[in-house]
Tab-separated table of C-alpha atoms in Angstrom:
chain	number	residue	atom	x	y	z
H	169	MET	CA	228.907	-47.352	44.263
H	170	ASN	CA	227.297	-44.207	46.107
H	171	ARG	CA	225.471	-41.162	44.085
H	172	PRO	CA	228.350	-39.224	43.407
H	173	TYR	CA	229.064	-35.588	44.411
H	174	ILE	CA	228.003	-33.697	41.371
H	175	ILE	CA	229.546	-30.174	40.352
H	176	GLY	CA	228.285	-27.753	38.386
H	177	ILE	CA	230.974	-25.554	36.719
H	178	ALA	CA	230.040	-22.711	34.382
H	179	GLY	CA	231.445	-19.501	32.653
H	180	GLY	CA	231.338	-17.185	30.099
H	181	SER	CA	232.796	-17.353	27.217
H	182	GLY	CA	236.854	-16.247	28.033
H	183	SER	CA	235.718	-16.206	31.559
H	184	GLY	CA	239.003	-18.934	31.588
H	185	LYS	CA	236.903	-21.888	32.362
H	186	THR	CA	239.039	-24.608	30.162
H	187	PHE	CA	241.961	-23.544	31.933
H	188	PHE	CA	240.394	-23.690	35.648
H	189	LEU	CA	238.165	-27.368	34.624
H	190	ASN	CA	242.277	-28.465	33.645
H	191	ARG	CA	244.177	-27.454	36.709
H	192	PHE	CA	241.422	-28.643	39.199
H	193	LEU	CA	241.852	-31.966	37.333
H	194	ASP	CA	245.691	-32.458	37.784
H	195	HIS	CA	244.532	-33.018	41.320
H	196	PHE	CA	242.717	-36.114	40.925
H	197	SER	CA	242.993	-39.188	39.709
H	198	ALA	CA	241.150	-40.564	36.499
H	199	ASP	CA	239.513	-43.124	38.948
H	200	GLU	CA	238.382	-40.005	41.569
H	201	VAL	CA	237.305	-37.525	39.038
H	202	CYS	CA	235.218	-37.488	35.416
H	203	LEU	CA	233.617	-34.803	33.465
H	204	VAL	CA	230.902	-34.303	31.350
H	205	SER	CA	230.910	-31.050	28.885
H	206	GLN	CA	227.943	-29.861	27.230
H	207	ASP	CA	229.849	-28.718	24.455
H	208	ASP	CA	230.142	-32.270	23.406
H	209	TYR	CA	226.352	-32.015	23.009
H	210	TYR	CA	225.801	-29.885	20.447
H	211	PHE	CA	222.852	-30.726	17.417
H	212	PRO	CA	225.126	-31.422	14.639
H	213	VAL	CA	224.581	-28.958	12.034
H	214	ALA	CA	227.443	-27.263	11.623
H	215	HIS	CA	229.500	-29.696	9.087
H	216	ASN	CA	226.522	-28.323	6.336
H	217	MET	CA	227.235	-25.215	6.924
H	218	THR	CA	228.458	-22.453	4.297
H	219	PRO	CA	231.219	-19.437	6.288
H	220	GLU	CA	228.370	-17.053	5.866
H	221	GLU	CA	225.587	-19.435	7.613
H	222	ASN	CA	228.118	-20.837	9.856
H	223	LYS	CA	228.345	-17.063	11.440
H	224	LEU	CA	225.125	-16.218	11.309
H	225	TYR	CA	224.268	-19.321	13.696
H	226	ASN	CA	224.232	-18.376	17.318
H	227	PHE	CA	225.035	-21.370	18.634
H	228	ASP	CA	224.689	-19.778	21.927
H	229	LEU	CA	221.170	-20.880	22.794
H	230	PRO	CA	220.361	-23.561	24.981
H	231	SER	CA	218.076	-25.099	22.166
H	232	THR	CA	221.010	-25.806	20.269
H	233	ILE	CA	222.296	-28.181	22.284
H	234	ASP	CA	220.531	-31.783	22.965
H	235	ASN	CA	219.865	-31.178	25.773
H	236	GLU	CA	217.709	-34.666	26.339
H	237	GLN	CA	220.984	-36.701	25.621
H	238	PHE	CA	222.993	-34.621	28.448
H	239	GLU	CA	220.810	-35.624	30.373
H	240	ASN	CA	220.721	-39.270	30.585
H	241	ASP	CA	223.940	-39.387	30.341
H	242	ILE	CA	224.499	-37.461	33.346
H	243	TYR	CA	222.044	-40.008	34.604
H	244	LYS	CA	223.858	-43.082	33.573
H	245	LEU	CA	226.730	-42.040	35.328
H	246	ILE	CA	225.330	-41.260	38.711
H	247	ASP	CA	223.988	-45.027	37.955
H	248	GLY	CA	227.218	-46.556	37.523
H	249	GLN	CA	227.336	-46.940	33.736
H	250	VAL	CA	230.104	-45.975	31.282
H	251	ILE	CA	229.041	-43.900	28.705
H	252	TYR	CA	230.208	-43.299	24.924
H	253	LYS	CA	230.245	-40.021	23.041
H	254	LYS	CA	231.773	-38.393	20.208
H	255	GLU	CA	233.646	-35.129	21.161
H	256	TYR	CA	232.716	-32.092	19.766
H	257	THR	CA	235.344	-30.010	17.057
H	258	PHE	CA	233.631	-26.732	16.813
H	259	ASN	CA	233.477	-27.537	12.941
H	260	ASN	CA	237.573	-27.295	12.703
H	261	PRO	CA	237.758	-29.945	9.756
H	262	ASN	CA	241.441	-30.032	10.814
H	263	ILE	CA	240.208	-31.939	13.854
H	264	GLU	CA	239.986	-35.992	13.471
H	265	PRO	CA	236.602	-35.965	16.728
H	266	LYS	CA	237.325	-39.298	19.669
H	267	MET	CA	235.028	-41.260	21.244
H	268	LEU	CA	235.054	-40.290	24.941
H	269	GLU	CA	234.299	-43.044	26.800
H	270	ILE	CA	233.488	-41.506	30.490
H	271	LYS	CA	233.316	-43.418	33.428
H	272	PRO	CA	232.143	-42.983	36.685
H	273	ALA	CA	234.020	-41.672	39.385
H	274	PRO	CA	233.227	-40.620	43.086
H	275	ILE	CA	233.087	-36.876	41.937
H	276	LEU	CA	231.299	-36.091	38.744
H	277	ILE	CA	231.826	-32.749	37.186
H	278	VAL	CA	229.660	-30.789	34.603
H	279	GLU	CA	230.342	-28.096	32.644
H	280	GLY	CA	228.675	-25.845	29.883
H	281	LEU	CA	226.938	-22.243	29.533
H	282	PHE	CA	223.851	-23.511	30.487
H	283	ILE	CA	223.575	-26.622	33.267
H	284	PHE	CA	222.556	-23.851	36.026
H	285	HIS	CA	219.621	-23.026	33.069
H	286	PHE	CA	218.875	-26.733	32.979
H	287	LYS	CA	216.492	-27.097	35.453
H	288	ALA	CA	217.043	-30.972	35.976
H	289	ILE	CA	220.534	-30.666	35.200
H	290	ASP	CA	221.062	-27.655	38.294
H	291	GLU	CA	218.885	-29.804	40.802
H	292	LEU	CA	220.991	-32.341	40.812
H	293	LEU	CA	224.386	-30.281	41.228
H	294	ASP	CA	226.154	-29.982	45.124
H	295	MET	CA	228.472	-27.464	44.559
H	296	ARG	CA	228.181	-24.943	41.929
H	297	ILE	CA	231.061	-22.764	40.601
H	298	PHE	CA	230.946	-19.517	38.618
H	299	LEU	CA	233.401	-18.221	36.765
H	300	GLU	CA	233.807	-14.873	35.415
H	301	ALA	CA	235.643	-12.596	33.938
H	302	ASP	CA	235.618	-8.640	33.245
H	303	GLY	CA	234.315	-7.778	29.311
H	304	GLU	CA	237.158	-6.425	28.273
H	305	THR	CA	239.134	-9.777	29.498
H	306	ALA	CA	236.876	-12.131	28.247
H	307	LEU	CA	236.686	-10.976	24.760
H	308	GLN	CA	240.416	-10.121	24.484
H	309	ARG	CA	240.888	-14.366	25.684
H	310	ARG	CA	237.978	-15.402	23.212
H	311	LEU	CA	240.095	-12.489	19.717
H	312	LYS	CA	242.763	-15.516	21.086
H	313	ARG	CA	241.137	-18.865	20.337
H	314	ASP	CA	238.475	-18.019	17.666
H	315	LEU	CA	240.991	-16.010	15.428
H	316	HIS	CA	244.337	-18.762	15.955
H	317	GLU	CA	242.643	-21.831	17.008
H	318	ARG	CA	239.356	-22.026	14.966
H	319	GLY	CA	240.359	-19.541	11.908
H	320	TYR	CA	237.517	-17.545	12.343
H	321	SER	CA	237.899	-13.719	10.691
H	322	HIS	CA	237.666	-10.382	12.911
H	323	ASP	CA	234.178	-9.428	11.714
H	324	ASP	CA	232.750	-12.996	12.373
H	325	VAL	CA	233.829	-13.557	16.064
H	326	MET	CA	233.277	-9.489	16.966
H	327	TYR	CA	229.476	-10.406	14.775
H	328	LYS	CA	229.318	-12.968	17.294
H	329	TRP	CA	229.989	-11.565	20.214
H	330	GLU	CA	228.184	-8.679	20.122
H	331	ASN	CA	224.727	-10.616	18.930
H	332	HIS	CA	225.051	-14.102	20.443
H	333	VAL	CA	227.877	-14.413	23.536
H	334	VAL	CA	227.217	-11.576	25.237
H	335	PRO	CA	223.551	-11.756	24.850
H	336	ALA	CA	223.601	-15.454	25.771
H	337	TYR	CA	225.587	-14.795	29.101
H	338	ASN	CA	223.350	-12.308	30.643
H	339	GLU	CA	220.089	-14.068	30.087
H	340	PHE	CA	221.236	-17.703	30.931
H	341	LEU	CA	223.886	-17.537	33.400
H	342	LEU	CA	224.591	-14.312	34.321
H	343	PRO	CA	221.224	-14.817	36.836
H	344	TYR	CA	222.527	-17.944	38.546
H	345	LYS	CA	225.214	-15.973	39.583
H	346	ASP	CA	223.980	-15.506	43.006
H	347	ASP	CA	222.969	-18.943	43.519
H	348	CYS	CA	226.256	-20.530	43.307
H	349	HIS	CA	228.419	-21.444	45.851
H	350	LYS	CA	231.618	-19.988	44.532
H	351	ILE	CA	232.327	-17.465	42.636
H	352	ILE	CA	235.580	-16.932	40.806
H	353	ILE	CA	236.787	-13.416	38.965
H	354	ASN	CA	239.113	-14.882	37.023
H	355	ASN	CA	240.368	-11.233	35.148
H	356	THR	CA	244.416	-12.025	35.276
H	357	ASN	CA	246.312	-14.828	33.045
H	358	THR	CA	248.251	-16.109	36.260
H	359	ALA	CA	248.239	-19.731	36.565
H	360	GLU	CA	249.093	-19.047	40.178
H	361	ASN	CA	246.153	-17.315	40.732
H	362	ILE	CA	243.567	-20.455	39.490
H	363	GLN	CA	246.094	-23.210	40.917
H	364	ALA	CA	245.632	-21.635	44.328
H	365	ILE	CA	241.947	-21.605	44.672
H	366	THR	CA	242.180	-25.024	42.756
H	367	ASP	CA	244.205	-26.610	45.672
H	368	ASP	CA	241.841	-24.916	48.180
H	369	ILE	CA	238.532	-27.047	46.839
H	370	SER	CA	240.213	-29.723	46.400
H	371	LYS	CA	241.782	-30.033	49.667
H	372	GLU	CA	237.620	-29.155	50.556
H	373	LEU	CA	236.385	-32.030	48.657
H	374	ARG	CA	239.045	-34.497	49.560
H	375	GLU	CA	237.817	-34.269	53.242
H	376	LYS	CA	234.518	-34.206	52.529
H	377	ILE	CA	234.236	-36.924	49.357
H	378	LEU	CA	237.478	-38.910	49.218
H	379	SER	CA	238.171	-39.096	52.717
């Protein structure tokens, strides 16, 4: 297999990155695209923490990611190898982690907060996509997710937002915005807007990569 076309997709918390990715992946079959998520490479520390320790621990730092393994798995996919990785469940005891089987494909998507900051990974990217939402919109999305899906208290969410999430975004992601090929502003919750954008990008990739 030829070297895959590698797309890096990054956005701050609440930028709508997951929704964008899901709509984007809808355009392709499993043998056309594969996805590697930075979130699955957190060092396994959360399961040993008390709720208070979890609140104070800053997950929004590059040092919390096993970047070496993340990078090695990307190289394996480039080399045509299948990788196996246990899913990260964000310290949710109600979720049984799945073993992920990721097969190489002509298009490789790498997503996560630090993918542009990790230089070795950034240098592999053929296309960089930056998702952005204004602060209040992003915060409301974060609150909805963490309160309902992850069981955090309002105070815990706000503490992490103010002390971890926003500083990390400003230091480790925002400086790379202007170097990205596509900047997508996602302040609405209207599916049609994101659908139209993913339609255009997928059409471009089909003509350039998959034709």
